[in-house]
Every structure is written in structure tokens, then in C-alpha cells.
Short mmCIF file of C-alpha atoms in Angstrom, two decimals:
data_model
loop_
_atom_site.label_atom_id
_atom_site.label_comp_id
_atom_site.label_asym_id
_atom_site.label_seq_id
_atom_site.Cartn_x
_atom_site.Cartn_y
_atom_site.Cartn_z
CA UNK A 27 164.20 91.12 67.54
CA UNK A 28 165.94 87.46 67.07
CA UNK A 29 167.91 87.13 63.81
CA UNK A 30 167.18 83.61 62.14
CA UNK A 31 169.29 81.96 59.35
CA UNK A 32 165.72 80.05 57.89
CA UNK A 33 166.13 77.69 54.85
CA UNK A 34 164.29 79.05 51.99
CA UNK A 35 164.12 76.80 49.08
CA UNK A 36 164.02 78.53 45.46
CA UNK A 37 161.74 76.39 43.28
CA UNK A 38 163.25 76.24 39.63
CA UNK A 39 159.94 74.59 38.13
CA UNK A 40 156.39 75.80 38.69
CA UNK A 41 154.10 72.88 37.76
CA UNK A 42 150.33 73.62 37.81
CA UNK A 43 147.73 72.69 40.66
CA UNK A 44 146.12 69.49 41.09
CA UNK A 45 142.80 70.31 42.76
CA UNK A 46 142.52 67.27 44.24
CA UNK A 47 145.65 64.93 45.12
CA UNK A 48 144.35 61.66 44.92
CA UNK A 49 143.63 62.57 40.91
CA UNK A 50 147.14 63.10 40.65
CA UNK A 51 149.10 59.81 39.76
CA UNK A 52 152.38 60.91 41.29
CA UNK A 53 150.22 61.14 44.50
CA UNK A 54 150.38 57.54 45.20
CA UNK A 55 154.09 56.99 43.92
CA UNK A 56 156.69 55.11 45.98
CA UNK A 57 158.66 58.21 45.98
CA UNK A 58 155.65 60.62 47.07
CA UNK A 59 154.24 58.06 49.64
CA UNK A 60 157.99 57.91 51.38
CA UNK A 61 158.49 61.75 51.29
CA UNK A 62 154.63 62.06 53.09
CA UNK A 63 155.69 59.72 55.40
CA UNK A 64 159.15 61.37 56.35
CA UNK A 65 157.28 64.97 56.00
CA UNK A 66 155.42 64.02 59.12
CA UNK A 67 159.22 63.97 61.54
CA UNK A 68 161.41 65.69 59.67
CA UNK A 69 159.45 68.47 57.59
CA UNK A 70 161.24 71.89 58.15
CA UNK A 71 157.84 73.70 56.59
CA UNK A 72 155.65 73.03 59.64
CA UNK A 73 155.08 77.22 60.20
CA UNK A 74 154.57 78.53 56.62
CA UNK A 75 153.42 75.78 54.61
CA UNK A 76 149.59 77.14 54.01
CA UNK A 77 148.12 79.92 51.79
CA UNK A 78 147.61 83.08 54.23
CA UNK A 79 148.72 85.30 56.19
CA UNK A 80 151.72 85.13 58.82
CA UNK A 81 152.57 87.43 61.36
CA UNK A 82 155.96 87.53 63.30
CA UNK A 83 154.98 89.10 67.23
CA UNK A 84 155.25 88.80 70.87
CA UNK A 85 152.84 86.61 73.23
CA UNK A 86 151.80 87.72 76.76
CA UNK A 87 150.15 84.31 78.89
CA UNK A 88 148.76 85.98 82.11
CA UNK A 89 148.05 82.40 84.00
CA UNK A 90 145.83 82.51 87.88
CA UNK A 91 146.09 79.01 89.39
CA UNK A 92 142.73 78.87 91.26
CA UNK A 93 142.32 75.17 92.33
CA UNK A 94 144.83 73.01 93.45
CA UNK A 95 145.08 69.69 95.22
CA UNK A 96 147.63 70.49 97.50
CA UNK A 97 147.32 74.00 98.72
CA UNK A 98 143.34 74.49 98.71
CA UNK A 99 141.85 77.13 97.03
CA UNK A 100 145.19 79.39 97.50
CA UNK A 101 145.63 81.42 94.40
CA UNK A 102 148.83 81.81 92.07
CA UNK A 103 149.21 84.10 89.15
CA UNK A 104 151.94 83.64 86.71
CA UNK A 105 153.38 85.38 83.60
CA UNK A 106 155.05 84.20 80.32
CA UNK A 107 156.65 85.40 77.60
CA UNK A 108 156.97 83.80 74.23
CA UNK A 109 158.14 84.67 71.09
CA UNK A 110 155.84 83.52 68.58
CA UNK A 111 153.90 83.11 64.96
CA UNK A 112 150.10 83.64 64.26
CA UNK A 113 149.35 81.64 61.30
CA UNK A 114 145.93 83.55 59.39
CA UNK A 115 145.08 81.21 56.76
CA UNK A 116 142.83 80.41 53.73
CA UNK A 117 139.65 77.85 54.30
CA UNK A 118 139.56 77.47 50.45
CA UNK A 119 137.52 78.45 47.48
CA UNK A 120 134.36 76.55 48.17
CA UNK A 121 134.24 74.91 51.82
CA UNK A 122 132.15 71.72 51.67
CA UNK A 123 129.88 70.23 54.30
CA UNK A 124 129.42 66.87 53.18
CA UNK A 125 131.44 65.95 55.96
CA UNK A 126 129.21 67.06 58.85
CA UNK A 127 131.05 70.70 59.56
CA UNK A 128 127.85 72.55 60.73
CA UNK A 129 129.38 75.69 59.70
CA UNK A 130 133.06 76.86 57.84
CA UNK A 131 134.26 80.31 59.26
CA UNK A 132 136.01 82.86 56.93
CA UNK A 133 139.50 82.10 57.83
CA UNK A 134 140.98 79.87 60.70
CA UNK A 135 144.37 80.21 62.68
CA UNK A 136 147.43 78.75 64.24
CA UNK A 137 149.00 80.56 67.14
CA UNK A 138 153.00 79.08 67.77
CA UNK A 139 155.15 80.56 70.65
CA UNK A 140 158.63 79.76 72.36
CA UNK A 141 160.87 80.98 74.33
CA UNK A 142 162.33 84.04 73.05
CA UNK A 143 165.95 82.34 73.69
CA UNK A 144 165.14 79.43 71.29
CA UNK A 145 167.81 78.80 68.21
CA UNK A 146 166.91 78.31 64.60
CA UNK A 147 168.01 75.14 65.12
CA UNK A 148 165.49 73.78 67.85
CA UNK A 149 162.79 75.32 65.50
CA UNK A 150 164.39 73.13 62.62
CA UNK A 151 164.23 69.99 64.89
CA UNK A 152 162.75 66.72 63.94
CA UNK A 153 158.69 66.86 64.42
CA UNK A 154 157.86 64.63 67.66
CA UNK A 155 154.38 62.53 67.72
CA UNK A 156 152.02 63.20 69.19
CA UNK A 157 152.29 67.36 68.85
CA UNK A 158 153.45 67.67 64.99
CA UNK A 159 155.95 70.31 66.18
CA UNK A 160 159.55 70.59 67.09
CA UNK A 161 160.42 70.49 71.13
CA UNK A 162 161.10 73.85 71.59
CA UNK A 163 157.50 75.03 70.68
CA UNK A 164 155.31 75.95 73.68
CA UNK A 165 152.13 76.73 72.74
CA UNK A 166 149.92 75.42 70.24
CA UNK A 167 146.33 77.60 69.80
CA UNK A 168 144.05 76.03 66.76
CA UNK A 169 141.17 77.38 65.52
CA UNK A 170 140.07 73.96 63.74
CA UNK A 171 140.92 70.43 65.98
CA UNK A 172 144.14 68.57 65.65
CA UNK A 173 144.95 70.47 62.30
CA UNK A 174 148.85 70.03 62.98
CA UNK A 175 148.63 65.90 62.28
CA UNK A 176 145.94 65.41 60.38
CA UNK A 177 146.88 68.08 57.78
CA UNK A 178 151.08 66.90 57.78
CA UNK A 179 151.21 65.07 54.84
CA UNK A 180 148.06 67.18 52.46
CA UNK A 181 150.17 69.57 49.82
CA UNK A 182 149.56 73.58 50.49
CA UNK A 183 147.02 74.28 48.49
CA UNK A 184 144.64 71.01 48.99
CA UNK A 185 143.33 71.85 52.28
CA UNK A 186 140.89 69.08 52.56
CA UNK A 187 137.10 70.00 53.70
CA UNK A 188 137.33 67.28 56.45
CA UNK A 189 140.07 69.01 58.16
CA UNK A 190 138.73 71.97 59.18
CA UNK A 191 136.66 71.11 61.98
CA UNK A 192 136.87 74.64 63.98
CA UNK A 193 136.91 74.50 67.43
CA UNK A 194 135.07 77.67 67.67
CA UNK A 195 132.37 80.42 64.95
CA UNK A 196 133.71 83.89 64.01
CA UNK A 197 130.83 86.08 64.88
CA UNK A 198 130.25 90.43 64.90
CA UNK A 199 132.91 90.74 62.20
CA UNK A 200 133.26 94.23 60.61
CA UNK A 201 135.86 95.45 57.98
CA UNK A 202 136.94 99.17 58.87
CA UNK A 203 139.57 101.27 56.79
CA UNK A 204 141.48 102.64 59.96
CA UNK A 205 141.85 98.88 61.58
CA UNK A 206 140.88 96.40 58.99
CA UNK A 207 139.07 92.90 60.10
CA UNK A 208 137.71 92.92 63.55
CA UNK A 209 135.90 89.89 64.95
CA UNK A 210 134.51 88.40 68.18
CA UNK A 211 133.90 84.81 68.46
CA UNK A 212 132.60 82.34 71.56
CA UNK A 213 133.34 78.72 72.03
CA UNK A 214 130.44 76.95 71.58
CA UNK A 215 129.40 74.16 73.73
CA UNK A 216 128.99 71.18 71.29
CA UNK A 217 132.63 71.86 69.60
CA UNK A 218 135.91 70.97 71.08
CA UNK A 219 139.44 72.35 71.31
CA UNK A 220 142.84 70.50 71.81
CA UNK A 221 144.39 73.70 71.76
CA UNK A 222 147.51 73.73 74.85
CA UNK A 223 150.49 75.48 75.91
CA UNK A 224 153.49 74.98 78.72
CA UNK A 225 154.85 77.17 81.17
CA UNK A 226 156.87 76.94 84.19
CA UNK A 227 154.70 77.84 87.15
CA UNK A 228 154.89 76.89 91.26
CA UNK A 229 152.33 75.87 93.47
CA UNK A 230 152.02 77.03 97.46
CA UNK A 231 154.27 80.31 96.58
CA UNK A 232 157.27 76.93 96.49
CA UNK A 233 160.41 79.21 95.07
CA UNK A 234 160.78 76.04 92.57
CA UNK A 235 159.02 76.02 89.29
CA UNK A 236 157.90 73.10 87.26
CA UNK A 237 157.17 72.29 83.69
CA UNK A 238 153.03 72.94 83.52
CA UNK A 239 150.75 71.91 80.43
CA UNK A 240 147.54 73.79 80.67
CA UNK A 241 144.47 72.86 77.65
CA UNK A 242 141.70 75.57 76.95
CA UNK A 243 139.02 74.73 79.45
CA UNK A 244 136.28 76.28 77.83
CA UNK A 245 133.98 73.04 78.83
CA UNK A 246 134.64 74.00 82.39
CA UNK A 247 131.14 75.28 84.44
CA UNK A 248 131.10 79.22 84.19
CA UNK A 249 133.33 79.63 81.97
CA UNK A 250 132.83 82.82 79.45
CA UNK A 251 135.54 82.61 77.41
CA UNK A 252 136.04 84.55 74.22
CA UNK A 253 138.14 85.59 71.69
CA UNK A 254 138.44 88.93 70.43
CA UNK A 255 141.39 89.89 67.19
CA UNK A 256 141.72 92.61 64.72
CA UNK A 257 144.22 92.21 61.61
CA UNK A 258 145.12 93.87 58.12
CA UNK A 259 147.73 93.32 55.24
CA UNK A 260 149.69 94.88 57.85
CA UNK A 261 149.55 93.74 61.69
CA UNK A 262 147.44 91.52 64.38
CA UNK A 263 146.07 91.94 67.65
CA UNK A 264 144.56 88.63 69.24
CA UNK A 265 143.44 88.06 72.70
CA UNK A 266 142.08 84.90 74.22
CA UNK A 267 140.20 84.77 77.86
CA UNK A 268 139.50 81.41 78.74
CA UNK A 269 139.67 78.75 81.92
CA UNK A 270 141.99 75.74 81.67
CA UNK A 271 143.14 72.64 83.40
CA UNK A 272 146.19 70.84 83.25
CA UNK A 273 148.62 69.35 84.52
CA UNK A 274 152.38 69.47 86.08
CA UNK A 275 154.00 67.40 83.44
CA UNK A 276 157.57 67.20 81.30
CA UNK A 277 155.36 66.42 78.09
CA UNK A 278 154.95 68.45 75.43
CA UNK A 279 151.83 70.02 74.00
CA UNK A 280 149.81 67.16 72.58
CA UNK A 281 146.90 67.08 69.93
CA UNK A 282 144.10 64.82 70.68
CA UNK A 283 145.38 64.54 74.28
CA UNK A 284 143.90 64.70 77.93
CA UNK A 285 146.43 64.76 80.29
CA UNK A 286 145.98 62.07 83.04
CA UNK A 287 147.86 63.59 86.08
CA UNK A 288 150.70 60.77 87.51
CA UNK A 289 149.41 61.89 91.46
CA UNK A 290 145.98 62.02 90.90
CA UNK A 291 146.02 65.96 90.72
CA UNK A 292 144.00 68.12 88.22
CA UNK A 293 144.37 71.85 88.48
CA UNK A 294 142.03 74.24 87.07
CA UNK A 295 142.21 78.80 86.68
CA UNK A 296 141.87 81.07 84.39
CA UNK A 297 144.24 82.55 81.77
CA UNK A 298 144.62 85.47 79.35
CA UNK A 299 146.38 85.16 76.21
CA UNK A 300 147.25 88.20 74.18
CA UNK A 301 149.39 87.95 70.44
CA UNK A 302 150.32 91.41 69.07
CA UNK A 303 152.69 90.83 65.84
CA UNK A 304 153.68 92.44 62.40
CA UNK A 305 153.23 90.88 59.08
CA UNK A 306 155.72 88.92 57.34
CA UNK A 307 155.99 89.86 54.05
CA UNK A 308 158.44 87.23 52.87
CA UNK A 309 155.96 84.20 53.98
CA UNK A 310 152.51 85.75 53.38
CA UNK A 311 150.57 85.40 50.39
CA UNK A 312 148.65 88.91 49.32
CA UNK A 313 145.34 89.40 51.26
CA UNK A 314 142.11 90.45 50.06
CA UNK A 315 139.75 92.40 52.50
CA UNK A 316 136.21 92.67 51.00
CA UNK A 317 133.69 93.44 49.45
CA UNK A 318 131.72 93.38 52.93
CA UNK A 319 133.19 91.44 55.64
CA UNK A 320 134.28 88.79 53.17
CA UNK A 321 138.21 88.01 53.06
CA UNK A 322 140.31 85.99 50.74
CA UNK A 323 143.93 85.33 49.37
CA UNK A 324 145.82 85.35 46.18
CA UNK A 325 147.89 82.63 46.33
CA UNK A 326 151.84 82.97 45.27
CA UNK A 327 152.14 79.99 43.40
CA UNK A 328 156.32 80.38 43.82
CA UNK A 329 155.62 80.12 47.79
CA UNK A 330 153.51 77.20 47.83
CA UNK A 331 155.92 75.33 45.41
CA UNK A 332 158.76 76.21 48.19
CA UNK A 333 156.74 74.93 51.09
CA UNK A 334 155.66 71.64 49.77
CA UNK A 335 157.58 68.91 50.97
CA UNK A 336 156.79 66.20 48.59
CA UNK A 337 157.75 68.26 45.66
CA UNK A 338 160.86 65.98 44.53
CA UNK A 339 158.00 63.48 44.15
CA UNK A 340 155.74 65.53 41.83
CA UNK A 341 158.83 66.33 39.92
CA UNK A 342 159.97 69.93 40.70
CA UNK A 343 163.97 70.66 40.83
CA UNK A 344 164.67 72.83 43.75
CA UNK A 345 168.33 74.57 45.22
CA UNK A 346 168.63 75.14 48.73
CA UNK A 347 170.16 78.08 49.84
CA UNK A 348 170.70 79.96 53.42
CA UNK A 349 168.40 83.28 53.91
CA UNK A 350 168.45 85.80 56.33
CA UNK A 351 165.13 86.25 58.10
CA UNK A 352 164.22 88.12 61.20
CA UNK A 353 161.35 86.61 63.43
CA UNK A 354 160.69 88.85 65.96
#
């Protein structure tokens, strides 16, 4: 377990929800436009800025290099380590589809890993375009496309309906008392997925490892990928099997982004992905498992005050003061 010191900001005003922010005057201040506009680099909320559920755990990338350009069909097989949050979050009261979503699922997720070496300060870093995160993350897994920049500069609890564009449908879900939410889900043929993650792998059994930036493949021909996770109020079990191409690069994890390989070289495998984490208490709002296999949140109106950025623009004093949190 890694010690952080996190910032925690202790809001001194509670104000009451707009439900929508362009009805909100204030929302198209000078002083609210600049902070939404800075939010986007320099935002230290990025992990716990939306109403759910966060879980602080360990993340196990099992990665078999089947096709390469240079060695043939030879295969590699690779294993990472990150440390790492699973975001479980709220889709909102009353999902809409006027904007063309075929279907809302019940809840959608954001999976964040490092290395388990990384500093609070790397985490803290400036925001770099085109991933919405810091450097130092490695792995990005969205359940709804490209949420990280087009949902930068919306306020906590204003998730807009046109932003959750899932990548994937929650399907066989069943709420049990001795393991709580349990749910299977495919990708699904006519949705995509800019989920990605980086990991130093070799080719041709070379002793020298490079910088590797793989995307979920699940477009590729035979692949059966799938996603399996059980949570509660307490822990989370997730585990992705999937194909996925990439590329050896020094660039980040992007959203929106296809790699185009600089010698001409795609490579293509399989990978297994597996999150097991505990719940943290001090950034989680209180979830609500049924009736049936519905689930929901209470918000904590304190924590969603803390985590919005543009809150010296909609006129709520706040101290900042030094925390101790541990992130496993």
C-alpha cells in the first residue's frame, strides 16, 4: 500500500444544484469560462470528480503478442502490474435518448492504472491533450467513448445525456446478498471503444523493452471478447478478455486516436485484464443496490462541491488543506 499526501479541498459554502448549467448565469461568466478552460490542463480532480463509486486496487495486464511484422507469427507473452482506480459511476436520474444513444446502461466506468512507483506528484501533473490525464497514467479503460475530454469542463453532477455514448451493454446482471452486483457484458459490433493502455514489452525474445500502446481490438475478426465484474458498497472484481493492436510508440494513451505506426508495423494479440480493489470510503458517494437489479447513488452534496473546479466561479469559498490518503 502507497501512502499519498492528496489535496482535499473543504468547501465552506454549499450552494444548491443547477440541473442544467447553461440555465445558470454564472455558467457563461468571464471568470467560469477561464476556470473551464484551465480545468481542462491543470484540474487536480480528474479521478474523483463524478457521483459514484471509487475503488482503490491492483491491476494484472496478461499481454500475448501474436502477430508481428518482424518476427512472423512468433509469439510473446508479457505481464504488467499497475496500481490503479476503478471509477463506478452514476448515469443520472433520467438518461435521455434524444441524442441517438440506442440504449443507457445502469452505471458506466473508468478504469486508471500506473506504475505502482508513481509519486503524488506525477498524479497531480498538468493534464496533457490529447489523453485528459496526467503522464504518469497508463491505462485508460472507458465504458462510454472519449468521456475523459468531452466531459472536462461539465460540473459533477450535470453529466450531460450526449456524453455517455457506451462503448459496450451490461447484460445477465443479478443482485445477490453474499456478492452484490454481478454482470456480463459483450462489445457489440456497431459501437466503438478508444479505450488503451502502455506497457513495456519486446519483440523476437530482444532482452530490450520498448514503450507499447495497445487499443481494445474488439473489431478485430474472431474476436470474443467480454467483460465480466462483480461489486458492492464494499469491493470490485473486473476482468476484461479482449484482442488489441497497437503500436511501439513513446505516446501516451490517446482518446479519439488510431495509432499510425512510424515503420509501417501494426501488431495485433490478445490480452487479459483483471482489476481487484477495495472501496474508498473517503471519495465514494453512498450506493444503493436495488430493488431488483436496479442500482443508484445518493449523492454527498459536500463531495461534489470539493471536486468541482469552477466553483470560485459559481461563488463558493473554499480552504485548501493537505490530507493523508492511502491509494493502494
Amino acid at each position: 500500500m502507497r501512502v499519498f499526501n492528496t489535496i482535499a479541498l473543504l468547501a465552506t459554502t454549499v450552494f444548491a444544484h443547477k440541473s442544467f448549467q447553461n440555465a445558470d448565469p454564472l455558467w457563461y461568466s468571464d471568470a467560469n469560462r477561464t476556470c473551464r478552460h484551465e480545468a481542462k490542463i491543470t484540474s487536480p480532480f480528474w479521478l474523483h470528480r463524478w457521483i459514484g463509486t471509487y475503488y482503490n486496487g491492483t491491476i494484472e495486464v496478461t499481454v500475448d503478442l501474436q502477430s508481428d511484422g518482424l518476427c512472423g507469427n512468433q509469439r510473446t507473452h508479457f505481464n504488467e502490474t499497475y496500481t490503479g482506480v476503478l471509477s463506478l459511476l452514476d448515469v443520472g436520474q433520467n438518461p435521455d435518448h434524444d441524442y441517438g444513444i440506442i440504449f443507457v446502461n445502469p452505471f458506466f466506468f473508468l478504469l486508471d492504472g500506473w506504475a505502482p512507483n508513481t509519486t503524488q506528484t506525477s498524479l497531480l501533473a498538468n493534464l496533457t491533450s490529447p489523453s485528459y490525464l496526467p503522464p504518469a497514467v497508463k491505462l485508460e479503460m472507458e465504458s462510454v467513448m472519449n468521456f475523459r475530454e468531452q466531459s472536462a469542463d461539465f460540473l459533477p453532477w450535470d453529466l450531460q445525456p450526449d456524453l455517455l455514448w457506451p462503448t459496450w451493454e451490461v447484460a445477465n446482471t443479478n443482485i445477490s446478498t453474499a456478492s452484490g452486483y454481478n454482470f456480463i457484458c459483450y462489445y457489440r459490433e456497431d459501437l466503438f471503444d478508444s479505450s488503451q493502455f502502455s506497457l513495456p514489452i519486446s519483440t523476437c525474445n530482444h532482452s530490450n523493452t520498448e514503450p507499447f500502446v495497445a487499443r481494445n481490438g474488439r473489431n478485430l475478426d474472431g474476436n470474443r471478447d467480454d467483460l465480466r465484474g462483480t461489486f458492492n458498497e464494499k469491493s470490485a472484481d473486473f476482468e476484461w478478455t479482449s484482442k488489441f493492436y497497437g503500436c511501439f510508440t513513446t505516446d501516451p494513451p490517446k482518446q479519439h486516436s488510431t495509432y499510425y505506426c512510424s515503420d509501417g508495423v501494426e501488431e495485433t494479440g490478445t490480452f487479459t485484464m483483471k482489476f481487484k480493489g477495495n472501496v474508498d470510503a473517503e471519495n465514494s458517494h453512498q450506493m444503493v443496490l436495488g430493488p431488483g437489479n436496479n442500482i443508484s447513488w445518493v449523492e454527498d452534496v459536500k463531495k461534489t462541491n470539493v471536486t468541482n473546479f469552477c466553483t470560485g466561479a459559481l461563488n463558493v469559498t473554499q480552504n485548501v488543506t493537505q490530507n493523508e490518503e492511502a491509494w493502494v
